[in-house]
mmCIF file with all atom_site columns, C-alpha atoms in Angstrom:
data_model
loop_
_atom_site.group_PDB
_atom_site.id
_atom_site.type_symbol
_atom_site.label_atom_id
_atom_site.label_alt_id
_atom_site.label_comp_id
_atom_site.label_asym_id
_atom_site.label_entity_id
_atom_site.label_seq_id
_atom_site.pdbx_PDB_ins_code
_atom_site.Cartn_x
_atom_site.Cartn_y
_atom_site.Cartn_z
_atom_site.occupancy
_atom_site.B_iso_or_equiv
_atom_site.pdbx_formal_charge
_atom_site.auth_seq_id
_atom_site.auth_comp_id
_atom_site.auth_asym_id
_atom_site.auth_atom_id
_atom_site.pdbx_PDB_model_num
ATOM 1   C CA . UNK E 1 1  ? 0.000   0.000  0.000   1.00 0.00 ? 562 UNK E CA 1
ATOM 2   C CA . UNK E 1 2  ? 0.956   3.887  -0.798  1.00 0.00 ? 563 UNK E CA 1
ATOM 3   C CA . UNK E 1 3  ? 2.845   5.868  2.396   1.00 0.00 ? 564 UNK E CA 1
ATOM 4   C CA . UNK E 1 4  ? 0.761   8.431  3.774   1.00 0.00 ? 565 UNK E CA 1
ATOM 5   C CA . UNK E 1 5  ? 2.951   11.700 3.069   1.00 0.00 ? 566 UNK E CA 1
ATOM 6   C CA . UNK E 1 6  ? 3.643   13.599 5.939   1.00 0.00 ? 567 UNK E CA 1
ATOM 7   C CA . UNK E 1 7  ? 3.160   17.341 5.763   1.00 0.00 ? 568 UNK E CA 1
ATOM 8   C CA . UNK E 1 8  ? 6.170   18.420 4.556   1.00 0.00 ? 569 UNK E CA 1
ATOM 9   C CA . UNK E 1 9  ? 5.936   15.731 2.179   1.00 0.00 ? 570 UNK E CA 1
ATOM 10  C CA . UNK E 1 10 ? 3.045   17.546 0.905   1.00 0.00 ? 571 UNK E CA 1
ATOM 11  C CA . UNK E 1 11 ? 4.129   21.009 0.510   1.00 0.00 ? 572 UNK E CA 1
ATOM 12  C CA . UNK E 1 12 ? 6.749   19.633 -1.535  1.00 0.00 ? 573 UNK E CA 1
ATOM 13  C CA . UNK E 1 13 ? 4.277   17.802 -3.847  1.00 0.00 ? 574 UNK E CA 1
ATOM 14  C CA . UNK E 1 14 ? 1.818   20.816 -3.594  1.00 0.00 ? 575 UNK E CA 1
ATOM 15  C CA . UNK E 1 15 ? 4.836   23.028 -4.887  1.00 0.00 ? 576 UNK E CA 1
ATOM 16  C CA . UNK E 1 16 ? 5.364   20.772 -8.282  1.00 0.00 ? 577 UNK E CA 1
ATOM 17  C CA . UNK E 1 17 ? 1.533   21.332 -8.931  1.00 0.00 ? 578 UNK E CA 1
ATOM 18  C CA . UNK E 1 18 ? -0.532  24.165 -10.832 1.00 0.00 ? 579 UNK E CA 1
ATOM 19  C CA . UNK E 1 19 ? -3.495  25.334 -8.849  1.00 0.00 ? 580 UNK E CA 1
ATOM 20  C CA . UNK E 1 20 ? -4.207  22.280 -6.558  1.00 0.00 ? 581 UNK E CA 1
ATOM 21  C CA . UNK E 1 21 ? -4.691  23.137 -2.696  1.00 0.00 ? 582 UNK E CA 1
ATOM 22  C CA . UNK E 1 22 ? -4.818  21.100 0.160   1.00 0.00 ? 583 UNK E CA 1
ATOM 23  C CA . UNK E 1 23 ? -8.037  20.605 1.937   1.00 0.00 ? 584 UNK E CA 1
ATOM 24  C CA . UNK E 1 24 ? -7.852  18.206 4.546   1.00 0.00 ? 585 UNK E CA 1
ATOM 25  C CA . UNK E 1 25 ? -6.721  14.705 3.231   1.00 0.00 ? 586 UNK E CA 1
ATOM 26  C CA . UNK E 1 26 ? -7.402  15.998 -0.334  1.00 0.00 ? 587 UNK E CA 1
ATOM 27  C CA . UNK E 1 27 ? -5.623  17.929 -2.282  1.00 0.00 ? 588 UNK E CA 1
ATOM 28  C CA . UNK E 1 28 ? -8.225  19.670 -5.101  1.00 0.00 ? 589 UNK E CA 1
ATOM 29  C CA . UNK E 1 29 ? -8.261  21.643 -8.254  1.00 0.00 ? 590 UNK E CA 1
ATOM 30  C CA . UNK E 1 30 ? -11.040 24.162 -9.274  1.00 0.00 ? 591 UNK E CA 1
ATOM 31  C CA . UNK E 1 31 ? -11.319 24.364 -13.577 1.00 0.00 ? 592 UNK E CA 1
ATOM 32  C CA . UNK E 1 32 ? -13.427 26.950 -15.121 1.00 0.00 ? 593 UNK E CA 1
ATOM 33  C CA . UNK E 1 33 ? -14.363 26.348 -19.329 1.00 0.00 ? 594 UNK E CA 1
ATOM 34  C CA . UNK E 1 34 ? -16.614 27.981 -21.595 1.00 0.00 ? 595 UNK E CA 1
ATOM 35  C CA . UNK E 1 35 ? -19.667 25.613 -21.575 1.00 0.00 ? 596 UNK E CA 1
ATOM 36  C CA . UNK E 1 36 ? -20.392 22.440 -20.356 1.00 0.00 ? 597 UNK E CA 1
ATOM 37  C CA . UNK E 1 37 ? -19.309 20.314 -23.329 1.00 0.00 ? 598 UNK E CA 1
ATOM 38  C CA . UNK E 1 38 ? -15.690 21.322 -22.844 1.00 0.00 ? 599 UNK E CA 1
ATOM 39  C CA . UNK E 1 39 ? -16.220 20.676 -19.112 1.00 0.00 ? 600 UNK E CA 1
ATOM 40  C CA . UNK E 1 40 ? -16.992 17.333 -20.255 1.00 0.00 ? 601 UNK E CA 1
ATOM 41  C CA . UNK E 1 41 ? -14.254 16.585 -23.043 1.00 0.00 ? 602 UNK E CA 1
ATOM 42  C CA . UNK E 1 42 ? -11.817 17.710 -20.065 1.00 0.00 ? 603 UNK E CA 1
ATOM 43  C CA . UNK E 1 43 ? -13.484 14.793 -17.643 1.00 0.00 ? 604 UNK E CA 1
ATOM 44  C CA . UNK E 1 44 ? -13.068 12.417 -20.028 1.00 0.00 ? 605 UNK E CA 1
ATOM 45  C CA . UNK E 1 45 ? -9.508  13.015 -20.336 1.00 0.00 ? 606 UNK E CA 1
ATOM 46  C CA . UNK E 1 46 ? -8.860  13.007 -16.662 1.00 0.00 ? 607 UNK E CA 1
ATOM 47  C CA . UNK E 1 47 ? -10.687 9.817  -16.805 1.00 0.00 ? 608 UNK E CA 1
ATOM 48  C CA . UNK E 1 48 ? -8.546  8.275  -19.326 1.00 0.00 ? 609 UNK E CA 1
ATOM 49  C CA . UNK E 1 49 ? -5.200  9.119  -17.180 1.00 0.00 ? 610 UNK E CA 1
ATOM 50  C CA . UNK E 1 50 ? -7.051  7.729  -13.983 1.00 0.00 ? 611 UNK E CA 1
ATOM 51  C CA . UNK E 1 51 ? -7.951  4.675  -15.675 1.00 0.00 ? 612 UNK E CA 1
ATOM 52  C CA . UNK E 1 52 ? -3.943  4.221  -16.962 1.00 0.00 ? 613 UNK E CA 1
ATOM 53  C CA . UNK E 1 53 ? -2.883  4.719  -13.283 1.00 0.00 ? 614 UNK E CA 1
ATOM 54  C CA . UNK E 1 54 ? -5.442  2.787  -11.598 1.00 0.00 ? 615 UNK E CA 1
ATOM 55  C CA . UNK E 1 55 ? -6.085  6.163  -9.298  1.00 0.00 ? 616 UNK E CA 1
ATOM 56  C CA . UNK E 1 56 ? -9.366  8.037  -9.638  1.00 0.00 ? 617 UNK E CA 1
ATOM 57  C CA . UNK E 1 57 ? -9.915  11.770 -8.343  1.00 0.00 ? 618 UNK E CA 1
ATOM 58  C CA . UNK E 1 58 ? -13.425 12.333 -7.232  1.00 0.00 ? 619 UNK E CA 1
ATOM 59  C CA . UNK E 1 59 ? -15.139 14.577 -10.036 1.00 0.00 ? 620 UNK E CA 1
ATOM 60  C CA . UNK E 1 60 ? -17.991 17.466 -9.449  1.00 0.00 ? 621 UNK E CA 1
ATOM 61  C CA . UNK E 1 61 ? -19.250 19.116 -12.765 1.00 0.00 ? 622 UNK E CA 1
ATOM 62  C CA . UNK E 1 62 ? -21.549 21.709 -12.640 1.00 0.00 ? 623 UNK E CA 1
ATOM 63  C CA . UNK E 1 63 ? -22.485 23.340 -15.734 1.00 0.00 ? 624 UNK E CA 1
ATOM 64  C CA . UNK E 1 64 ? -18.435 24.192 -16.728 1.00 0.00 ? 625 UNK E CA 1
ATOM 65  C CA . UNK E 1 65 ? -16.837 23.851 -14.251 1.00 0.00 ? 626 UNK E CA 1
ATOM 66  C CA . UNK E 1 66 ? -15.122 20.983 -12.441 1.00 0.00 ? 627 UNK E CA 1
ATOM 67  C CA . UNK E 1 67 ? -13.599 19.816 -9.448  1.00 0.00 ? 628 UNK E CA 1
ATOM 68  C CA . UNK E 1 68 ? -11.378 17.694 -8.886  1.00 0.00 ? 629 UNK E CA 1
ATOM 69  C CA . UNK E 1 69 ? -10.075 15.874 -5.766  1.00 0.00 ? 630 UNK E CA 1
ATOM 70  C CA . UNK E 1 70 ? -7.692  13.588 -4.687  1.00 0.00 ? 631 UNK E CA 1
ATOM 71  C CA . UNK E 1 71 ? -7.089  11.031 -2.028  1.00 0.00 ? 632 UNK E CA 1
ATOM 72  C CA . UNK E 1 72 ? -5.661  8.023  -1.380  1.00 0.00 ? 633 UNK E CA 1
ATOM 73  C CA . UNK E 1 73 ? -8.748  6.585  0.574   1.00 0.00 ? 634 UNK E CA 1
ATOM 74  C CA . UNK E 1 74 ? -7.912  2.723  1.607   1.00 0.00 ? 635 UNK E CA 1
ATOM 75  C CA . UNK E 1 75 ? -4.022  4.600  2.798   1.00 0.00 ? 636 UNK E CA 1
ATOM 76  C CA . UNK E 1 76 ? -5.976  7.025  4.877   1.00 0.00 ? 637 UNK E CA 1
ATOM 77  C CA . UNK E 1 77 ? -4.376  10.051 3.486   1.00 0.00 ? 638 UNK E CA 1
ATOM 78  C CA . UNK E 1 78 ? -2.522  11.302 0.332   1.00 0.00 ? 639 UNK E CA 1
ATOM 79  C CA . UNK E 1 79 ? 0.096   9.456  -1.127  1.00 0.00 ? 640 UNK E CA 1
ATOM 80  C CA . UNK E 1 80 ? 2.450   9.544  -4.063  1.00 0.00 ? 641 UNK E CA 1
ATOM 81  C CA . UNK E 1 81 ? -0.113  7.605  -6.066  1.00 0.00 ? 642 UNK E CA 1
ATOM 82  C CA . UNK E 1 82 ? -2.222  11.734 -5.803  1.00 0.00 ? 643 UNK E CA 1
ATOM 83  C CA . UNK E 1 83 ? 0.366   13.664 -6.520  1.00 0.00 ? 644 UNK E CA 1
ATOM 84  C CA . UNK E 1 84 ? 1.658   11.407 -9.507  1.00 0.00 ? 645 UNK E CA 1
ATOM 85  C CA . UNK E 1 85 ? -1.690  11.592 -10.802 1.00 0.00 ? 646 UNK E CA 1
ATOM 86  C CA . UNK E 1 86 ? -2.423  15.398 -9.871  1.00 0.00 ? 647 UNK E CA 1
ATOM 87  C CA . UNK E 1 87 ? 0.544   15.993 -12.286 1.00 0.00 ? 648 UNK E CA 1
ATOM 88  C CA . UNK E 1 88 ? -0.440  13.755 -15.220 1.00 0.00 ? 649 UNK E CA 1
ATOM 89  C CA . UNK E 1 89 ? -3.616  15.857 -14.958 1.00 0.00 ? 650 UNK E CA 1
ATOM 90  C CA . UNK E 1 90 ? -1.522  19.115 -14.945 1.00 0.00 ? 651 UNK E CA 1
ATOM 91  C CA . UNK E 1 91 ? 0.022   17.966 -18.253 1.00 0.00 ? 652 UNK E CA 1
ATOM 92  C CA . UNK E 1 92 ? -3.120  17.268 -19.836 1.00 0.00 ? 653 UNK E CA 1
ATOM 93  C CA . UNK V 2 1  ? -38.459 31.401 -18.533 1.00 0.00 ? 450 UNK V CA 1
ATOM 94  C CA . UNK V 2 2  ? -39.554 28.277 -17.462 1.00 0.00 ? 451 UNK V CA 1
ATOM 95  C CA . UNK V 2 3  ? -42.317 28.502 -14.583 1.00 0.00 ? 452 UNK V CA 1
ATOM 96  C CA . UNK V 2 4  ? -41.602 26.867 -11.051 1.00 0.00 ? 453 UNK V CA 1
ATOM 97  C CA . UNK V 2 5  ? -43.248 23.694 -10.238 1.00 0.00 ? 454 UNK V CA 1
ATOM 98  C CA . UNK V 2 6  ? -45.775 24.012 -7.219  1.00 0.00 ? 455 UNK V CA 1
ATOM 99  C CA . UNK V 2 7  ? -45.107 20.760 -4.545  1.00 0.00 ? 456 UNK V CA 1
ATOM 100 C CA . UNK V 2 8  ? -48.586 19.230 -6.168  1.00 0.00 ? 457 UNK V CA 1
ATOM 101 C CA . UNK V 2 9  ? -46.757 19.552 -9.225  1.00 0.00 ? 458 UNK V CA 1
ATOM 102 C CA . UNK V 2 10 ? -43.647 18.030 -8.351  1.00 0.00 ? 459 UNK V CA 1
ATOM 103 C CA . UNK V 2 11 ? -44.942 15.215 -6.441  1.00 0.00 ? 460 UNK V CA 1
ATOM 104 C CA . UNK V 2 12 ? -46.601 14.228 -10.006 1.00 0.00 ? 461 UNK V CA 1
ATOM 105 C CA . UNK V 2 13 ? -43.488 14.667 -11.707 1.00 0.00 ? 462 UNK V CA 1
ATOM 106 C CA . UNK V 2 14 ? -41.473 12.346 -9.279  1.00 0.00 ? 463 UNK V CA 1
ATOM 107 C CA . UNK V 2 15 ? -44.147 9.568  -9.270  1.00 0.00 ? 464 UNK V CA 1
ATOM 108 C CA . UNK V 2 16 ? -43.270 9.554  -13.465 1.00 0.00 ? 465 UNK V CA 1
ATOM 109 C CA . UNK V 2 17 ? -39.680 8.900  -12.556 1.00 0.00 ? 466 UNK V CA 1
ATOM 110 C CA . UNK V 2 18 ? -37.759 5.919  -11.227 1.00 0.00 ? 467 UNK V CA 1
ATOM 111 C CA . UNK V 2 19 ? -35.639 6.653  -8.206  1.00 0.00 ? 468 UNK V CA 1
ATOM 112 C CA . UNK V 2 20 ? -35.415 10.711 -8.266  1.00 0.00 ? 469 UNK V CA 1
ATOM 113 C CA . UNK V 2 21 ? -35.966 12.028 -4.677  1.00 0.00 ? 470 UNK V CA 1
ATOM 114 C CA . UNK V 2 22 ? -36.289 15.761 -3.673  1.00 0.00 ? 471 UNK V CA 1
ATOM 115 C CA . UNK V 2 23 ? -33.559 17.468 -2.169  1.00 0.00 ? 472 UNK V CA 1
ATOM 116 C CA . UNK V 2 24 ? -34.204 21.002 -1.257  1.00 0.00 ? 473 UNK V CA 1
ATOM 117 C CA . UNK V 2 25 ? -34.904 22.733 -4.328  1.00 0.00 ? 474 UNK V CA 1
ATOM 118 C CA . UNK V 2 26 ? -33.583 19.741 -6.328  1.00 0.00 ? 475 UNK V CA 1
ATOM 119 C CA . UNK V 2 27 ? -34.477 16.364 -7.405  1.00 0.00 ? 476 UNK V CA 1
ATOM 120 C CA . UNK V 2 28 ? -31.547 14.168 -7.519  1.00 0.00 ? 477 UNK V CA 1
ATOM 121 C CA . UNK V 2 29 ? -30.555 10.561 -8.448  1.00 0.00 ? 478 UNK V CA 1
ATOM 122 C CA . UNK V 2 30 ? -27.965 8.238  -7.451  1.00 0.00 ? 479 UNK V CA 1
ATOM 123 C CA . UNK V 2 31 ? -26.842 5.646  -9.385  1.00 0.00 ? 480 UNK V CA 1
ATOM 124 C CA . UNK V 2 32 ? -23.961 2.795  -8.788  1.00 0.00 ? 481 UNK V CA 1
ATOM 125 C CA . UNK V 2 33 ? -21.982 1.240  -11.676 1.00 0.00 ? 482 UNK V CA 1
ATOM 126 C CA . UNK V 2 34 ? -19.400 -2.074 -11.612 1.00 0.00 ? 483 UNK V CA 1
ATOM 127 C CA . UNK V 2 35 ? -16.734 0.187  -11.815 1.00 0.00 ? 484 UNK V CA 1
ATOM 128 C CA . UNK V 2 36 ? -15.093 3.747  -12.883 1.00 0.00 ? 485 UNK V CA 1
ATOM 129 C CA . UNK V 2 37 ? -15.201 3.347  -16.992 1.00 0.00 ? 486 UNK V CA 1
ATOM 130 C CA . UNK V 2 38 ? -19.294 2.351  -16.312 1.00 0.00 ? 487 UNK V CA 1
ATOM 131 C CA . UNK V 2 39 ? -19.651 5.314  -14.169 1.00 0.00 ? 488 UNK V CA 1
ATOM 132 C CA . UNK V 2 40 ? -17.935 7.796  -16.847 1.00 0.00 ? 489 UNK V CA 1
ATOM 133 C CA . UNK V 2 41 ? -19.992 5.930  -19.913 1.00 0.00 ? 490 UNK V CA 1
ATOM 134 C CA . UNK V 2 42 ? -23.325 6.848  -18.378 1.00 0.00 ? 491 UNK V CA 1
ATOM 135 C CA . UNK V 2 43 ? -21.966 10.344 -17.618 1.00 0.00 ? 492 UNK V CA 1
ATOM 136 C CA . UNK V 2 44 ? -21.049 10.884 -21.125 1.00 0.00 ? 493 UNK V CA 1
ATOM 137 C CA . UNK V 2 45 ? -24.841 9.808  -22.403 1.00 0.00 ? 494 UNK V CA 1
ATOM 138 C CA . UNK V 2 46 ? -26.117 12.385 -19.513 1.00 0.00 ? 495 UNK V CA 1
ATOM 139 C CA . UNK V 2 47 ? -24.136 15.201 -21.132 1.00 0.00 ? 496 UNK V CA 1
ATOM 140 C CA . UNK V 2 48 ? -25.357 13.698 -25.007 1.00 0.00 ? 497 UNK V CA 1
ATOM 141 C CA . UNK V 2 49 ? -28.618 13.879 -23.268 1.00 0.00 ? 498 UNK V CA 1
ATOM 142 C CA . UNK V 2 50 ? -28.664 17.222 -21.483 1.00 0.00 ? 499 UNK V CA 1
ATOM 143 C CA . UNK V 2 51 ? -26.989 18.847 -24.872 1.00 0.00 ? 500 UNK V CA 1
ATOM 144 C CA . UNK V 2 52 ? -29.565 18.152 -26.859 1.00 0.00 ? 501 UNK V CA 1
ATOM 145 C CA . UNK V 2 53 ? -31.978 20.199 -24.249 1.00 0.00 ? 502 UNK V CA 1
ATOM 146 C CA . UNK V 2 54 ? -29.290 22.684 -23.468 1.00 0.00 ? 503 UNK V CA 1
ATOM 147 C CA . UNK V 2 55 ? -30.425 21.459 -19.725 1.00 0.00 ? 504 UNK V CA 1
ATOM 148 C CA . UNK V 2 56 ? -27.650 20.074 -17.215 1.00 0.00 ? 505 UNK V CA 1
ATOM 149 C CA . UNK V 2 57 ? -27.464 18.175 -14.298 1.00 0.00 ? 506 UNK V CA 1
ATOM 150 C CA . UNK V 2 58 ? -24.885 18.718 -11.624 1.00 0.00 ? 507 UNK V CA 1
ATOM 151 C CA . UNK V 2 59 ? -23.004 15.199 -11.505 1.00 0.00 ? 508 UNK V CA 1
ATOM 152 C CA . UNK V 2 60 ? -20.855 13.997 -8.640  1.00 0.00 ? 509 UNK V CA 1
ATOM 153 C CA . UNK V 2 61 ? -18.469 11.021 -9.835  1.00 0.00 ? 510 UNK V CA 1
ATOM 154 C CA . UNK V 2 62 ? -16.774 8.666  -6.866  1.00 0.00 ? 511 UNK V CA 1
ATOM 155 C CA . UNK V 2 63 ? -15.556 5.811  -8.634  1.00 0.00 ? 512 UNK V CA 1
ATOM 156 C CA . UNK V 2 64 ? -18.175 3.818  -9.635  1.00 0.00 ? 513 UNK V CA 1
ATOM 157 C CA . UNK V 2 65 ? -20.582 5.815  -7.713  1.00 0.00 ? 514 UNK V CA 1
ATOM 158 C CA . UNK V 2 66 ? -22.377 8.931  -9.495  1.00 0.00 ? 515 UNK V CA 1
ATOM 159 C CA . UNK V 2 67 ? -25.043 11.511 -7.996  1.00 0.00 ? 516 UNK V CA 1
ATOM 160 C CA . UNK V 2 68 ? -27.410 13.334 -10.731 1.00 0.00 ? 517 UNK V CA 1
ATOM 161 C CA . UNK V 2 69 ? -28.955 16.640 -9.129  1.00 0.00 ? 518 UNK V CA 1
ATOM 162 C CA . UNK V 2 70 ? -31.552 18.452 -11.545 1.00 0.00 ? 519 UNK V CA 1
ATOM 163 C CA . UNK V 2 71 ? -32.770 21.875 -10.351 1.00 0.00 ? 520 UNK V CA 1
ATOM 164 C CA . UNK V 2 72 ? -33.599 24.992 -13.076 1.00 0.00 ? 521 UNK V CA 1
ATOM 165 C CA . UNK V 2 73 ? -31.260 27.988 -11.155 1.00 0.00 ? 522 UNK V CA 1
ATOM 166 C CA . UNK V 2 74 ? -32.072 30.920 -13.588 1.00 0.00 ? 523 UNK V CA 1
ATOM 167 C CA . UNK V 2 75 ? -35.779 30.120 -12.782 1.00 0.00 ? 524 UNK V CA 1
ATOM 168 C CA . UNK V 2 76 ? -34.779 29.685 -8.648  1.00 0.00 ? 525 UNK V CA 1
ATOM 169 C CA . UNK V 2 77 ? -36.839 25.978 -8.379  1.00 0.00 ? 526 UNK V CA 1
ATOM 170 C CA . UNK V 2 78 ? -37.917 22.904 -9.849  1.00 0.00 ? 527 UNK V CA 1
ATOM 171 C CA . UNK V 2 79 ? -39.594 23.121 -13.684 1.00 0.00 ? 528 UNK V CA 1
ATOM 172 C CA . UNK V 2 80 ? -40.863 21.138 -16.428 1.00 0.00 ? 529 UNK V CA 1
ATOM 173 C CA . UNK V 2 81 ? -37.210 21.115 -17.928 1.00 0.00 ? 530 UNK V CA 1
ATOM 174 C CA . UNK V 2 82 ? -35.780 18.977 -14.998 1.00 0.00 ? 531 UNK V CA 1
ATOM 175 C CA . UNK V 2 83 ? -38.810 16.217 -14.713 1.00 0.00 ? 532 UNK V CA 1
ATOM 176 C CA . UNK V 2 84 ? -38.216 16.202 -18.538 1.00 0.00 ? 533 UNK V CA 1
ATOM 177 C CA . UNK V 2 85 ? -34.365 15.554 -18.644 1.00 0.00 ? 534 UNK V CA 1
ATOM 178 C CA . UNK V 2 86 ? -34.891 13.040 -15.555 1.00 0.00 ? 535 UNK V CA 1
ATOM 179 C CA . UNK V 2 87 ? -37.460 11.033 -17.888 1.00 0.00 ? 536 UNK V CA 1
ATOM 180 C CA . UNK V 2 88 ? -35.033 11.361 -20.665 1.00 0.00 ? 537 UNK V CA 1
ATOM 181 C CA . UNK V 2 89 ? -32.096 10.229 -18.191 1.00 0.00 ? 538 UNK V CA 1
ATOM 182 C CA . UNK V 2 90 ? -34.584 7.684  -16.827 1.00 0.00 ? 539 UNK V CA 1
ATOM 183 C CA . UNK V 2 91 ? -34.449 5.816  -20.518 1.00 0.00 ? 540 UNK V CA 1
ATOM 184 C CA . UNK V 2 92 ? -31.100 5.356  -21.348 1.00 0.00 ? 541 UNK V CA 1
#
């Protein structure tokens, strides 16, 4: 099982990301697009990294915009396997 | 703009659908899938769905778990548009 970072841990992964924050045992990213069918194409993107890495952020659309969040929930905590994923997503 | 449902109104509409409850000003669905690619499928034929009535839920995705909430917010409650997405949502 994925280590549980410890907060220093974190700040360094938080510092190699674009726009996530930490909010409790999640870190999270707020997007903003033009209409809901981009908000969409971007989800399905996300989803397609997720499903390569076996890792799956928790997704909120609402019209177009979308949040993301992620934790490493059967570790307890965040773990590599969040921020590895947070920056695939960054990339995308 | 479309006119706001009285509770009459919108106990009718939720006895034509099949597992919509209200929630507040919403009526809102929940809906568990074998696993994350399910889940995102029947997300994408929501959006197809809610594109082609320029109408959009608010969807929650948690793995294989995914939470439709319909409310009209320009018209500040519950109208014809969101009993007629759930029905459509209801058939696919």
């Amino acid at each position: 099982m994925a280590k549980v970072l410890n907060s220093e841990e974190v700040d360094t992964g938080l510092a190699q990301l674009k726009g996530w924050v930490l909010r409790g045992n999640e870190i999270e990213k707020r997007y903003e697009f033009n209409d809901f069918r981009e908000a969409i194409a971007f989800v399905n993107a996300v989803a397609d990294e997720a499903e390569k890495v076996d890792h799956h952020p928790d997704i909120t659309i609402n019209y177009n915009k979308v949040l993301l969040a992620l934790s490493t929930h059967n570790a307890g905590g965040l773990t590599e396997k969040d921020f590895g994923l947070a920056r695939d997503i960054d990339f995308i």
